[in-house]
């Protein structure tokens, strides 16, 4: 049985159980990360992050992949590279997987949907544009608290998905691994004719593509 270490924020309270339910043939190991300030991209923040990650995974041996269900410290190519070097093995990150999914599916324009408040949403859009992505339109739901995001239902998300479906974008990207798209994704896809991916979807897709994990 393949063994995957799940590194998640303390606010992401439902992801691990959703993974275990959806993929019972994988040995998922739950690792909760402490709160770290900032975005994880300054020298000081990155140093602290890498030290924390190294200490958290040190007790676990013979794992196959790390499922880094966060964007913290993984927004930039250098950040993702530093995480890979630190863990010393395969690692899947949310930002890296999203970018790879868009490239593989030839998205030239994006509709970005986030559960966040305006400031955090704007950062997500700016991040996408900084990687050369064309963002045709976007929408945010106004939540920054992880507990509130985890409580979002299909009904909460459908109006924004319909808005994305009316946009000229090639695909709809739903940010944040706290959104429970493992259990809601198929229902959301029924409301769009466009390609649709969430941060968690992209990470699972990456596992399947790179490591043949089903």
Short mmCIF file of N, CA and C in Angstrom, two decimals, residues 6-133:
data_model
loop_
_atom_site.label_atom_id
_atom_site.label_comp_id
_atom_site.label_asym_id
_atom_site.label_seq_id
_atom_site.Cartn_x
_atom_site.Cartn_y
_atom_site.Cartn_z
N UNK A 6 0.23 13.71 4.47
CA UNK A 6 -0.60 14.88 4.19
C UNK A 6 -0.22 16.00 5.14
N UNK A 7 0.39 17.04 4.60
CA UNK A 7 0.71 18.23 5.40
C UNK A 7 -0.38 19.25 5.16
N UNK A 8 -1.09 19.62 6.22
CA UNK A 8 -2.22 20.53 6.09
C UNK A 8 -2.18 21.58 7.20
N UNK A 9 -2.91 22.66 6.98
CA UNK A 9 -3.02 23.68 8.02
C UNK A 9 -3.99 23.21 9.08
N UNK A 10 -3.89 23.78 10.26
CA UNK A 10 -4.80 23.41 11.35
C UNK A 10 -6.24 23.80 11.04
N UNK A 11 -6.44 24.75 10.12
CA UNK A 11 -7.79 25.16 9.73
C UNK A 11 -8.44 24.17 8.77
N UNK A 12 -7.63 23.35 8.15
CA UNK A 12 -8.14 22.41 7.14
C UNK A 12 -8.57 21.12 7.82
N UNK A 13 -9.72 21.15 8.46
CA UNK A 13 -10.12 20.08 9.37
C UNK A 13 -10.81 18.90 8.70
N UNK A 14 -11.21 19.03 7.45
CA UNK A 14 -11.97 17.95 6.80
C UNK A 14 -11.21 17.22 5.70
N UNK A 15 -10.13 17.79 5.22
CA UNK A 15 -9.42 17.21 4.07
C UNK A 15 -8.97 15.79 4.32
N UNK A 16 -8.35 15.55 5.47
CA UNK A 16 -7.78 14.22 5.72
C UNK A 16 -8.86 13.15 5.71
N UNK A 17 -9.97 13.39 6.38
CA UNK A 17 -11.04 12.39 6.41
C UNK A 17 -11.64 12.19 5.02
N UNK A 18 -11.74 13.27 4.24
CA UNK A 18 -12.27 13.15 2.88
C UNK A 18 -11.34 12.31 2.01
N UNK A 19 -10.03 12.50 2.16
CA UNK A 19 -9.06 11.70 1.40
C UNK A 19 -9.17 10.22 1.78
N UNK A 20 -9.25 9.95 3.07
CA UNK A 20 -9.33 8.56 3.53
C UNK A 20 -10.59 7.87 3.02
N UNK A 21 -11.68 8.61 2.99
CA UNK A 21 -12.95 8.04 2.51
C UNK A 21 -12.92 7.79 1.01
N UNK A 22 -12.38 8.74 0.26
CA UNK A 22 -12.39 8.64 -1.20
C UNK A 22 -11.33 7.68 -1.73
N UNK A 23 -10.23 7.53 -1.00
CA UNK A 23 -9.12 6.68 -1.46
C UNK A 23 -8.68 5.74 -0.34
N UNK A 24 -9.50 4.74 -0.02
CA UNK A 24 -9.20 3.86 1.12
C UNK A 24 -8.02 2.92 0.88
N UNK A 25 -7.57 2.79 -0.35
CA UNK A 25 -6.46 1.89 -0.64
C UNK A 25 -5.10 2.56 -0.49
N UNK A 26 -5.11 3.81 -0.05
CA UNK A 26 -3.87 4.55 0.21
C UNK A 26 -3.72 4.73 1.71
N UNK A 27 -2.49 4.58 2.20
CA UNK A 27 -2.22 4.87 3.61
C UNK A 27 -1.91 6.36 3.74
N UNK A 28 -2.91 7.11 4.17
CA UNK A 28 -2.73 8.54 4.38
C UNK A 28 -2.26 8.79 5.81
N UNK A 29 -1.28 9.65 5.97
CA UNK A 29 -0.76 10.00 7.29
C UNK A 29 -1.02 11.49 7.52
N UNK A 30 -1.72 11.81 8.57
CA UNK A 30 -2.13 13.18 8.85
C UNK A 30 -1.06 13.93 9.64
N UNK A 31 -0.60 15.06 9.08
CA UNK A 31 0.39 15.90 9.75
C UNK A 31 -0.13 17.33 9.75
N UNK A 32 -0.42 17.85 10.93
CA UNK A 32 -0.97 19.20 11.05
C UNK A 32 0.17 20.19 11.25
N UNK A 33 0.20 21.20 10.40
CA UNK A 33 1.24 22.21 10.50
C UNK A 33 0.82 23.35 11.41
N UNK A 34 1.74 23.90 12.17
CA UNK A 34 1.41 25.06 13.02
C UNK A 34 1.23 26.31 12.17
N UNK A 35 0.60 27.30 12.76
CA UNK A 35 0.44 28.58 12.05
C UNK A 35 1.80 29.23 11.83
N UNK A 36 2.02 29.70 10.61
CA UNK A 36 3.23 30.44 10.28
C UNK A 36 2.78 31.74 9.61
N UNK A 37 3.31 32.88 10.02
CA UNK A 37 2.85 34.16 9.47
C UNK A 37 3.36 34.42 8.06
N UNK A 38 2.67 35.33 7.36
CA UNK A 38 3.11 35.74 6.04
C UNK A 38 2.68 34.79 4.95
N UNK A 39 3.44 34.81 3.83
CA UNK A 39 3.15 33.95 2.68
C UNK A 39 4.16 32.83 2.52
N UNK A 40 5.21 32.87 3.34
CA UNK A 40 6.23 31.83 3.24
C UNK A 40 7.24 32.07 2.15
N UNK A 41 7.32 33.29 1.64
CA UNK A 41 8.20 33.55 0.51
C UNK A 41 9.40 34.43 0.85
N UNK A 42 9.38 35.12 1.99
CA UNK A 42 10.57 35.88 2.38
C UNK A 42 11.63 34.90 2.88
N UNK A 43 12.87 35.37 2.96
CA UNK A 43 13.96 34.49 3.41
C UNK A 43 13.68 33.97 4.81
N UNK A 44 13.26 34.87 5.69
CA UNK A 44 12.98 34.48 7.07
C UNK A 44 11.82 33.48 7.15
N UNK A 45 10.75 33.77 6.42
CA UNK A 45 9.58 32.88 6.44
C UNK A 45 9.91 31.52 5.84
N UNK A 46 10.66 31.53 4.75
CA UNK A 46 11.00 30.26 4.10
C UNK A 46 11.90 29.41 4.99
N UNK A 47 12.86 30.04 5.63
CA UNK A 47 13.75 29.31 6.53
C UNK A 47 12.97 28.63 7.64
N UNK A 48 12.03 29.37 8.23
CA UNK A 48 11.20 28.81 9.29
C UNK A 48 10.31 27.68 8.76
N UNK A 49 9.74 27.88 7.59
CA UNK A 49 8.88 26.85 6.99
C UNK A 49 9.65 25.56 6.74
N UNK A 50 10.80 25.66 6.12
CA UNK A 50 11.57 24.47 5.77
C UNK A 50 12.01 23.72 7.03
N UNK A 51 12.39 24.45 8.05
CA UNK A 51 12.77 23.83 9.32
C UNK A 51 11.56 23.09 9.91
N UNK A 52 10.40 23.72 9.85
CA UNK A 52 9.19 23.12 10.39
C UNK A 52 8.82 21.85 9.64
N UNK A 53 8.84 21.92 8.32
CA UNK A 53 8.49 20.75 7.50
C UNK A 53 9.44 19.59 7.77
N UNK A 54 10.72 19.90 7.83
CA UNK A 54 11.72 18.85 8.08
C UNK A 54 11.48 18.17 9.42
N UNK A 55 11.17 18.95 10.43
CA UNK A 55 10.92 18.38 11.76
C UNK A 55 9.64 17.55 11.79
N UNK A 56 8.62 18.00 11.06
CA UNK A 56 7.34 17.30 11.07
C UNK A 56 7.40 15.94 10.38
N UNK A 57 8.17 15.85 9.31
CA UNK A 57 8.20 14.58 8.57
C UNK A 57 9.30 13.64 9.07
N UNK A 58 10.21 14.15 9.88
CA UNK A 58 11.36 13.36 10.33
C UNK A 58 10.96 12.03 10.99
N UNK A 59 9.89 11.97 11.81
CA UNK A 59 9.55 10.70 12.46
C UNK A 59 9.02 9.63 11.52
N UNK A 60 8.65 10.00 10.30
CA UNK A 60 8.01 9.05 9.40
C UNK A 60 9.01 8.50 8.39
N UNK A 61 9.04 7.20 8.26
CA UNK A 61 9.98 6.54 7.37
C UNK A 61 9.22 5.84 6.23
N UNK A 62 9.93 5.65 5.13
CA UNK A 62 9.41 4.84 4.02
C UNK A 62 8.10 5.36 3.44
N UNK A 63 7.95 6.67 3.38
CA UNK A 63 6.78 7.24 2.71
C UNK A 63 7.06 7.37 1.22
N UNK A 64 6.00 7.48 0.44
CA UNK A 64 6.15 7.53 -1.02
C UNK A 64 6.03 8.94 -1.60
N UNK A 65 5.09 9.72 -1.09
CA UNK A 65 4.86 11.07 -1.61
C UNK A 65 4.38 11.95 -0.46
N UNK A 66 4.72 13.23 -0.54
CA UNK A 66 4.16 14.21 0.40
C UNK A 66 3.09 15.02 -0.33
N UNK A 67 1.92 15.08 0.27
CA UNK A 67 0.77 15.82 -0.24
C UNK A 67 0.72 17.13 0.53
N UNK A 68 1.39 18.15 -0.01
CA UNK A 68 1.50 19.44 0.68
C UNK A 68 0.28 20.28 0.34
N UNK A 69 -0.77 20.12 1.15
CA UNK A 69 -2.07 20.73 0.84
C UNK A 69 -2.14 22.18 1.30
N UNK A 70 -1.15 22.93 0.87
CA UNK A 70 -1.04 24.33 1.25
C UNK A 70 -0.45 25.12 0.08
N UNK A 71 -0.65 26.43 0.14
CA UNK A 71 0.03 27.30 -0.81
C UNK A 71 1.21 28.00 -0.13
N UNK A 72 1.20 28.02 1.21
CA UNK A 72 2.22 28.73 1.98
C UNK A 72 3.62 28.24 1.59
N UNK A 73 4.43 29.18 1.12
CA UNK A 73 5.80 28.85 0.76
C UNK A 73 5.94 28.14 -0.56
N UNK A 74 4.81 27.94 -1.28
CA UNK A 74 4.86 27.20 -2.54
C UNK A 74 4.32 28.03 -3.70
N UNK A 75 4.19 29.32 -3.50
CA UNK A 75 3.68 30.18 -4.56
C UNK A 75 4.68 30.32 -5.71
N UNK A 76 5.96 30.36 -5.39
CA UNK A 76 6.99 30.60 -6.40
C UNK A 76 7.71 29.31 -6.77
N UNK A 77 8.30 29.26 -7.98
CA UNK A 77 9.11 28.10 -8.35
C UNK A 77 10.25 27.84 -7.37
N UNK A 78 10.87 28.91 -6.88
CA UNK A 78 11.97 28.72 -5.93
C UNK A 78 11.47 28.14 -4.62
N UNK A 79 10.28 28.55 -4.20
CA UNK A 79 9.70 27.99 -2.98
C UNK A 79 9.39 26.52 -3.13
N UNK A 80 8.80 26.14 -4.27
CA UNK A 80 8.49 24.73 -4.50
C UNK A 80 9.75 23.89 -4.60
N UNK A 81 10.77 24.46 -5.22
CA UNK A 81 12.05 23.75 -5.33
C UNK A 81 12.68 23.55 -3.96
N UNK A 82 12.60 24.57 -3.11
CA UNK A 82 13.17 24.47 -1.76
C UNK A 82 12.45 23.41 -0.94
N UNK A 83 11.14 23.32 -1.08
CA UNK A 83 10.38 22.28 -0.38
C UNK A 83 10.80 20.90 -0.85
N UNK A 84 10.95 20.75 -2.15
CA UNK A 84 11.36 19.45 -2.71
C UNK A 84 12.73 19.04 -2.18
N UNK A 85 13.66 19.97 -2.16
CA UNK A 85 15.00 19.66 -1.67
C UNK A 85 14.99 19.33 -0.19
N UNK A 86 14.13 20.00 0.56
CA UNK A 86 14.08 19.78 2.00
C UNK A 86 13.52 18.41 2.35
N UNK A 87 12.45 17.99 1.67
CA UNK A 87 11.83 16.70 2.01
C UNK A 87 12.63 15.53 1.45
N UNK A 88 13.41 15.78 0.41
CA UNK A 88 14.26 14.73 -0.14
C UNK A 88 13.51 13.63 -0.86
N UNK A 89 12.36 13.96 -1.40
CA UNK A 89 11.56 12.97 -2.11
C UNK A 89 10.41 13.64 -2.84
N UNK A 90 9.53 12.85 -3.45
CA UNK A 90 8.42 13.42 -4.21
C UNK A 90 7.49 14.26 -3.33
N UNK A 91 7.09 15.40 -3.84
CA UNK A 91 6.15 16.27 -3.13
C UNK A 91 5.21 16.91 -4.14
N UNK A 92 3.94 16.93 -3.80
CA UNK A 92 2.92 17.57 -4.63
C UNK A 92 2.40 18.78 -3.87
N UNK A 93 2.44 19.95 -4.49
CA UNK A 93 1.96 21.18 -3.86
C UNK A 93 0.72 21.67 -4.59
N UNK A 94 -0.10 22.43 -3.89
CA UNK A 94 -1.32 22.95 -4.51
C UNK A 94 -1.01 23.92 -5.66
N UNK A 95 -0.18 24.96 -5.45
CA UNK A 95 0.07 25.89 -6.55
C UNK A 95 0.72 25.23 -7.77
N UNK A 96 1.72 24.39 -7.52
CA UNK A 96 2.39 23.72 -8.63
C UNK A 96 1.45 22.84 -9.42
N UNK A 97 0.58 22.13 -8.74
CA UNK A 97 -0.36 21.23 -9.41
C UNK A 97 -1.37 21.99 -10.24
N UNK A 98 -1.84 23.12 -9.72
CA UNK A 98 -2.81 23.94 -10.45
C UNK A 98 -2.20 24.46 -11.75
N UNK A 99 -0.98 24.95 -11.68
CA UNK A 99 -0.30 25.45 -12.88
C UNK A 99 -0.08 24.34 -13.90
N UNK A 100 0.32 23.18 -13.42
CA UNK A 100 0.55 22.04 -14.32
C UNK A 100 -0.75 21.58 -14.97
N UNK A 101 -1.83 21.58 -14.22
CA UNK A 101 -3.13 21.17 -14.77
C UNK A 101 -3.55 22.11 -15.88
N UNK A 102 -3.44 23.42 -15.64
CA UNK A 102 -3.83 24.39 -16.65
C UNK A 102 -3.01 24.25 -17.92
N UNK A 103 -1.72 24.01 -17.77
CA UNK A 103 -0.85 23.84 -18.94
C UNK A 103 -1.23 22.57 -19.71
N UNK A 104 -1.40 21.48 -18.99
CA UNK A 104 -1.72 20.19 -19.62
C UNK A 104 -3.05 20.25 -20.37
N UNK A 105 -4.01 20.99 -19.83
CA UNK A 105 -5.34 21.07 -20.46
C UNK A 105 -5.49 22.30 -21.35
N UNK A 106 -4.37 22.96 -21.60
CA UNK A 106 -4.30 24.06 -22.58
C UNK A 106 -5.29 25.19 -22.27
N UNK A 107 -5.35 25.53 -21.00
CA UNK A 107 -6.14 26.70 -20.63
C UNK A 107 -5.35 27.96 -21.00
N UNK A 108 -5.87 28.75 -21.88
CA UNK A 108 -5.23 30.03 -22.19
C UNK A 108 -5.85 31.17 -21.40
N UNK A 109 -7.04 30.94 -20.88
CA UNK A 109 -7.70 31.96 -20.06
C UNK A 109 -8.43 31.28 -18.90
N UNK A 110 -8.46 31.97 -17.78
CA UNK A 110 -8.96 31.38 -16.53
C UNK A 110 -10.09 32.19 -15.92
N UNK A 111 -11.02 31.49 -15.29
CA UNK A 111 -11.95 32.10 -14.35
C UNK A 111 -11.54 31.61 -12.97
N UNK A 112 -11.17 32.52 -12.09
CA UNK A 112 -10.70 32.15 -10.76
C UNK A 112 -11.78 32.42 -9.73
N UNK A 113 -12.16 31.37 -9.03
CA UNK A 113 -13.16 31.44 -7.97
C UNK A 113 -12.47 31.11 -6.65
N UNK A 114 -12.59 31.99 -5.68
CA UNK A 114 -12.01 31.71 -4.36
C UNK A 114 -13.09 31.87 -3.29
N UNK A 115 -12.91 31.18 -2.17
CA UNK A 115 -13.84 31.37 -1.05
C UNK A 115 -13.48 32.59 -0.21
N UNK A 116 -12.40 33.29 -0.58
CA UNK A 116 -11.78 34.28 0.29
C UNK A 116 -12.48 35.63 0.29
N UNK A 117 -12.02 36.49 1.23
CA UNK A 117 -12.35 37.89 1.21
C UNK A 117 -11.59 38.58 0.08
N UNK A 118 -11.89 39.86 -0.16
CA UNK A 118 -11.37 40.53 -1.34
C UNK A 118 -9.85 40.61 -1.38
N UNK A 119 -9.22 40.94 -0.27
CA UNK A 119 -7.77 41.10 -0.25
C UNK A 119 -7.05 39.80 -0.60
N UNK A 120 -7.45 38.74 0.04
CA UNK A 120 -6.81 37.44 -0.22
C UNK A 120 -7.15 36.95 -1.62
N UNK A 121 -8.35 37.23 -2.07
CA UNK A 121 -8.75 36.87 -3.43
C UNK A 121 -7.87 37.59 -4.45
N UNK A 122 -7.67 38.89 -4.23
CA UNK A 122 -6.85 39.67 -5.15
C UNK A 122 -5.43 39.11 -5.23
N UNK A 123 -4.91 38.65 -4.10
CA UNK A 123 -3.58 38.05 -4.10
C UNK A 123 -3.56 36.81 -4.99
N UNK A 124 -4.60 35.99 -4.92
CA UNK A 124 -4.68 34.78 -5.73
C UNK A 124 -4.69 35.12 -7.22
N UNK A 125 -5.46 36.13 -7.58
CA UNK A 125 -5.52 36.55 -8.98
C UNK A 125 -4.17 37.10 -9.44
N UNK A 126 -3.55 37.92 -8.60
CA UNK A 126 -2.24 38.48 -8.94
C UNK A 126 -1.19 37.39 -9.07
N UNK A 127 -1.28 36.37 -8.21
CA UNK A 127 -0.35 35.24 -8.30
C UNK A 127 -0.49 34.55 -9.65
N UNK A 128 -1.72 34.31 -10.07
CA UNK A 128 -1.94 33.66 -11.36
C UNK A 128 -1.38 34.49 -12.50
N UNK A 129 -1.63 35.78 -12.47
CA UNK A 129 -1.16 36.66 -13.53
C UNK A 129 0.35 36.77 -13.54
N UNK A 130 0.97 36.67 -12.36
CA UNK A 130 2.43 36.74 -12.28
C UNK A 130 3.08 35.53 -12.93
N UNK A 131 2.31 34.46 -13.09
CA UNK A 131 2.80 33.26 -13.78
C UNK A 131 2.39 33.25 -15.25
N UNK A 132 1.98 34.40 -15.75
CA UNK A 132 1.66 34.53 -17.16
C UNK A 132 0.27 34.06 -17.55
N UNK A 133 -0.60 33.82 -16.57
CA UNK A 133 -1.94 33.34 -16.88
C UNK A 133 -2.86 34.51 -17.20
#
